[in-house]
Amino acid sequence: MLAPVIHNRDRINAASYDQMLLWVTFILLGLGLVMVYSASIAIAEADKAVGHQSTYYLFRQAIFISIGLIAGFMTFQIPIVWWQKAAPYLFLFGLILLVLVLIPGVGRNVNGSQRWLSLMVINLQPSELVKLFAAMYVADYAVRKAPQMDSLVKGFLPMVAVMVLVGFLLLREPDFGAFAVISAISISILWLGGINAKIFAALIATLPVAIYFLIWNSPYRLQRVIGFMDPWADPFGKGYQLSHALIAFGRGEWLGVGLGASVEKLLYLPEAHTDFLLAVIAEELGFVGVLTVLGLFVWIVIRAFGIGKEAVANERYFAALLSQGLGVWIGVQGVINIGVNMGVLPTKGLTLPLLSFGGSGILANCIAMAVLLRIDYENRRLQKGLPA
């Protein structure tokens, strides 16, 4: 008679959120903080603008993570149904930010790209938030338009028009990497949301043509592709960044040269603490370190799709599509960044989620993980017969 009582009590008192998902997030943030510090010491000491302070990027990254965790905690308190209602308005807000960043005197230009809005203390990169808002908007769109998803005119073309607008604004910055990620999120959610198979096949077939057009009509993108195909042909020019990233990977071998012992971070490898942080991880922690990072990202993606599957079982279709869309975001951006670092893909200017230096990226990633945790939390409550 006691066994069922104990079982029910254990079930009710069990964790109401995915503890492993939370810990994986903490591990990636913590590893990122350590590696950003290691990768940025030489850059900070050599930079007069930051007062030659070796801990400059460490302190800023710690602040970014703290803000991200606070925002994540607050996000976790918000029911998913609220995000569904707010999705169109958040997406519109994101579009406004993308317009503002292109206005001279409002948007800030760094290294030839106008991607940031100055908020006095920090710079906001709107494209990072738009990734999150796009996932929410497309998930809501797929649910609202479910009966019309087989229709080219009523279901597919309106979303194409919206994505073309987003693409136009992002390519004006230019930020091709963010556009690639948002496109991957949108296409994946539409497919998972039940878009007509013929329409989807036609979309996939036209993508290579669109990418070819974008590359060959932009000199700087063409130069990146040429440099990526053979970085050693011009190791001091177009192939400089990639050649040093590959040297870092080669030096790391199996177990790395040791934490803090990287040579490439000593002003040889540009953007060592942002876009090319994985190269420093490879050099200092070796193949084992890179494999660990890969494993953590794979776990997040698998868990995101698992949470989405559980949401479908509870007939929470917006939550399911959003969960899987967030998984695609983390997975695709991680794959692109890793591919760029390893010379498999052309340079895109995308950071490594939850790891690379950057306030906007860390903030958006923390909010995304909090939304994922909230979806899982509501799934568990519904499974216990409690209101979400």
JSON list of N, CA and C in Angstrom, two decimals, residues 130-160:
[
{"chain": "A", "resi": 130, "resn": "VAL", "atom": "N", "xyz": [16.78, 39.61, -33.14]},
{"chain": "A", "resi": 130, "resn": "VAL", "atom": "CA", "xyz": [15.88, 39.27, -34.24]},
{"chain": "A", "resi": 130, "resn": "VAL", "atom": "C", "xyz": [15.85, 37.76, -34.47]},
{"chain": "A", "resi": 131, "resn": "LYS", "atom": "N", "xyz": [16.96, 37.08, -34.21]},
{"chain": "A", "resi": 131, "resn": "LYS", "atom": "CA", "xyz": [16.97, 35.61, -34.32]},
{"chain": "A", "resi": 131, "resn": "LYS", "atom": "C", "xyz": [15.92, 35.01, -33.40]},
{"chain": "A", "resi": 132, "resn": "LEU", "atom": "N", "xyz": [15.87, 35.50, -32.16]},
{"chain": "A", "resi": 132, "resn": "LEU", "atom": "CA", "xyz": [14.89, 35.02, -31.19]},
{"chain": "A", "resi": 132, "resn": "LEU", "atom": "C", "xyz": [13.47, 35.40, -31.60]},
{"chain": "A", "resi": 133, "resn": "PHE", "atom": "N", "xyz": [13.28, 36.67, -31.99]},
{"chain": "A", "resi": 133, "resn": "PHE", "atom": "CA", "xyz": [11.95, 37.14, -32.37]},
{"chain": "A", "resi": 133, "resn": "PHE", "atom": "C", "xyz": [11.46, 36.44, -33.64]},
{"chain": "A", "resi": 134, "resn": "ALA", "atom": "N", "xyz": [12.38, 36.14, -34.56]},
{"chain": "A", "resi": 134, "resn": "ALA", "atom": "CA", "xyz": [12.00, 35.43, -35.79]},
{"chain": "A", "resi": 134, "resn": "ALA", "atom": "C", "xyz": [11.51, 34.02, -35.48]},
{"chain": "A", "resi": 135, "resn": "ALA", "atom": "N", "xyz": [12.19, 33.34, -34.57]},
{"chain": "A", "resi": 135, "resn": "ALA", "atom": "CA", "xyz": [11.77, 31.99, -34.18]},
{"chain": "A", "resi": 135, "resn": "ALA", "atom": "C", "xyz": [10.36, 32.02, -33.60]},
{"chain": "A", "resi": 136, "resn": "MET", "atom": "N", "xyz": [10.08, 33.02, -32.76]},
{"chain": "A", "resi": 136, "resn": "MET", "atom": "CA", "xyz": [8.76, 33.14, -32.16]},
{"chain": "A", "resi": 136, "resn": "MET", "atom": "C", "xyz": [7.71, 33.48, -33.22]},
{"chain": "A", "resi": 137, "resn": "TYR", "atom": "N", "xyz": [8.04, 34.41, -34.10]},
{"chain": "A", "resi": 137, "resn": "TYR", "atom": "CA", "xyz": [7.08, 34.86, -35.11]},
{"chain": "A", "resi": 137, "resn": "TYR", "atom": "C", "xyz": [6.73, 33.74, -36.09]},
{"chain": "A", "resi": 138, "resn": "VAL", "atom": "N", "xyz": [7.73, 33.03, -36.58]},
{"chain": "A", "resi": 138, "resn": "VAL", "atom": "CA", "xyz": [7.48, 31.97, -37.56]},
{"chain": "A", "resi": 138, "resn": "VAL", "atom": "C", "xyz": [6.71, 30.82, -36.91]},
{"chain": "A", "resi": 139, "resn": "ALA", "atom": "N", "xyz": [7.03, 30.51, -35.64]},
{"chain": "A", "resi": 139, "resn": "ALA", "atom": "CA", "xyz": [6.28, 29.47, -34.93]},
{"chain": "A", "resi": 139, "resn": "ALA", "atom": "C", "xyz": [4.82, 29.86, -34.79]},
{"chain": "A", "resi": 140, "resn": "ASP", "atom": "N", "xyz": [4.57, 31.11, -34.41]},
{"chain": "A", "resi": 140, "resn": "ASP", "atom": "CA", "xyz": [3.19, 31.60, -34.29]},
{"chain": "A", "resi": 140, "resn": "ASP", "atom": "C", "xyz": [2.50, 31.61, -35.65]},
{"chain": "A", "resi": 141, "resn": "TYR", "atom": "N", "xyz": [3.22, 32.02, -36.69]},
{"chain": "A", "resi": 141, "resn": "TYR", "atom": "CA", "xyz": [2.66, 32.06, -38.04]},
{"chain": "A", "resi": 141, "resn": "TYR", "atom": "C", "xyz": [2.25, 30.67, -38.50]},
{"chain": "A", "resi": 142, "resn": "ALA", "atom": "N", "xyz": [3.11, 29.67, -38.26]},
{"chain": "A", "resi": 142, "resn": "ALA", "atom": "CA", "xyz": [2.81, 28.31, -38.68]},
{"chain": "A", "resi": 142, "resn": "ALA", "atom": "C", "xyz": [1.59, 27.75, -37.98]},
{"chain": "A", "resi": 143, "resn": "VAL", "atom": "N", "xyz": [1.41, 28.13, -36.71]},
{"chain": "A", "resi": 143, "resn": "VAL", "atom": "CA", "xyz": [0.23, 27.66, -35.96]},
{"chain": "A", "resi": 143, "resn": "VAL", "atom": "C", "xyz": [-1.02, 28.36, -36.45]},
{"chain": "A", "resi": 144, "resn": "ARG", "atom": "N", "xyz": [-0.96, 29.68, -36.63]},
{"chain": "A", "resi": 144, "resn": "ARG", "atom": "CA", "xyz": [-2.12, 30.45, -37.08]},
{"chain": "A", "resi": 144, "resn": "ARG", "atom": "C", "xyz": [-2.55, 30.06, -38.49]},
{"chain": "A", "resi": 145, "resn": "LYS", "atom": "N", "xyz": [-1.57, 29.79, -39.34]},
{"chain": "A", "resi": 145, "resn": "LYS", "atom": "CA", "xyz": [-1.85, 29.51, -40.75]},
{"chain": "A", "resi": 145, "resn": "LYS", "atom": "C", "xyz": [-1.88, 28.01, -41.05]},
{"chain": "A", "resi": 146, "resn": "ALA", "atom": "N", "xyz": [-1.99, 27.20, -40.02]},
{"chain": "A", "resi": 146, "resn": "ALA", "atom": "CA", "xyz": [-1.95, 25.74, -40.22]},
{"chain": "A", "resi": 146, "resn": "ALA", "atom": "C", "xyz": [-2.88, 25.25, -41.31]},
{"chain": "A", "resi": 147, "resn": "PRO", "atom": "N", "xyz": [-4.15, 25.71, -41.36]},
{"chain": "A", "resi": 147, "resn": "PRO", "atom": "CA", "xyz": [-5.06, 25.22, -42.42]},
{"chain": "A", "resi": 147, "resn": "PRO", "atom": "C", "xyz": [-4.64, 25.66, -43.82]},
{"chain": "A", "resi": 148, "resn": "GLN", "atom": "N", "xyz": [-3.78, 26.70, -43.92]},
{"chain": "A", "resi": 148, "resn": "GLN", "atom": "CA", "xyz": [-3.41, 27.25, -45.22]},
{"chain": "A", "resi": 148, "resn": "GLN", "atom": "C", "xyz": [-1.97, 26.96, -45.60]},
{"chain": "A", "resi": 149, "resn": "MET", "atom": "N", "xyz": [-1.29, 26.10, -44.84]},
{"chain": "A", "resi": 149, "resn": "MET", "atom": "CA", "xyz": [0.12, 25.84, -45.10]},
{"chain": "A", "resi": 149, "resn": "MET", "atom": "C", "xyz": [0.37, 25.11, -46.42]},
{"chain": "A", "resi": 150, "resn": "ASP", "atom": "N", "xyz": [-0.68, 24.51, -46.98]},
{"chain": "A", "resi": 150, "resn": "ASP", "atom": "CA", "xyz": [-0.56, 23.86, -48.29]},
{"chain": "A", "resi": 150, "resn": "ASP", "atom": "C", "xyz": [-0.71, 24.84, -49.44]},
{"chain": "A", "resi": 151, "resn": "SER", "atom": "N", "xyz": [-1.08, 26.07, -49.12]},
{"chain": "A", "resi": 151, "resn": "SER", "atom": "CA", "xyz": [-1.34, 27.08, -50.15]},
{"chain": "A", "resi": 151, "resn": "SER", "atom": "C", "xyz": [-0.09, 27.92, -50.40]},
{"chain": "A", "resi": 152, "resn": "LEU", "atom": "N", "xyz": [0.27, 28.04, -51.67]},
{"chain": "A", "resi": 152, "resn": "LEU", "atom": "CA", "xyz": [1.44, 28.85, -52.03]},
{"chain": "A", "resi": 152, "resn": "LEU", "atom": "C", "xyz": [1.17, 30.32, -51.76]},
{"chain": "A", "resi": 153, "resn": "VAL", "atom": "N", "xyz": [-0.02, 30.79, -52.14]},
{"chain": "A", "resi": 153, "resn": "VAL", "atom": "CA", "xyz": [-0.35, 32.22, -52.04]},
{"chain": "A", "resi": 153, "resn": "VAL", "atom": "C", "xyz": [-0.67, 32.63, -50.61]},
{"chain": "A", "resi": 154, "resn": "LYS", "atom": "N", "xyz": [-1.50, 31.86, -49.92]},
{"chain": "A", "resi": 154, "resn": "LYS", "atom": "CA", "xyz": [-1.95, 32.25, -48.59]},
{"chain": "A", "resi": 154, "resn": "LYS", "atom": "C", "xyz": [-1.01, 31.81, -47.47]},
{"chain": "A", "resi": 155, "resn": "GLY", "atom": "N", "xyz": [-0.30, 30.71, -47.66]},
{"chain": "A", "resi": 155, "resn": "GLY", "atom": "CA", "xyz": [0.54, 30.19, -46.59]},
{"chain": "A", "resi": 155, "resn": "GLY", "atom": "C", "xyz": [2.00, 30.50, -46.72]},
{"chain": "A", "resi": 156, "resn": "PHE", "atom": "N", "xyz": [2.55, 30.38, -47.94]},
{"chain": "A", "resi": 156, "resn": "PHE", "atom": "CA", "xyz": [4.01, 30.46, -48.11]},
{"chain": "A", "resi": 156, "resn": "PHE", "atom": "C", "xyz": [4.51, 31.85, -48.50]},
{"chain": "A", "resi": 157, "resn": "LEU", "atom": "N", "xyz": [3.90, 32.46, -49.51]},
{"chain": "A", "resi": 157, "resn": "LEU", "atom": "CA", "xyz": [4.41, 33.73, -50.03]},
{"chain": "A", "resi": 157, "resn": "LEU", "atom": "C", "xyz": [4.41, 34.87, -49.01]},
{"chain": "A", "resi": 158, "resn": "PRO", "atom": "N", "xyz": [3.40, 34.98, -48.11]},
{"chain": "A", "resi": 158, "resn": "PRO", "atom": "CA", "xyz": [3.48, 36.05, -47.11]},
{"chain": "A", "resi": 158, "resn": "PRO", "atom": "C", "xyz": [4.73, 35.94, -46.23]},
{"chain": "A", "resi": 159, "resn": "MET", "atom": "N", "xyz": [5.10, 34.70, -45.86]},
{"chain": "A", "resi": 159, "resn": "MET", "atom": "CA", "xyz": [6.30, 34.52, -45.05]},
{"chain": "A", "resi": 159, "resn": "MET", "atom": "C", "xyz": [7.56, 34.82, -45.86]},
{"chain": "A", "resi": 160, "resn": "VAL", "atom": "N", "xyz": [7.55, 34.45, -47.14]},
{"chain": "A", "resi": 160, "resn": "VAL", "atom": "CA", "xyz": [8.69, 34.77, -48.01]},
{"chain": "A", "resi": 160, "resn": "VAL", "atom": "C", "xyz": [8.89, 36.28, -48.09]}
]
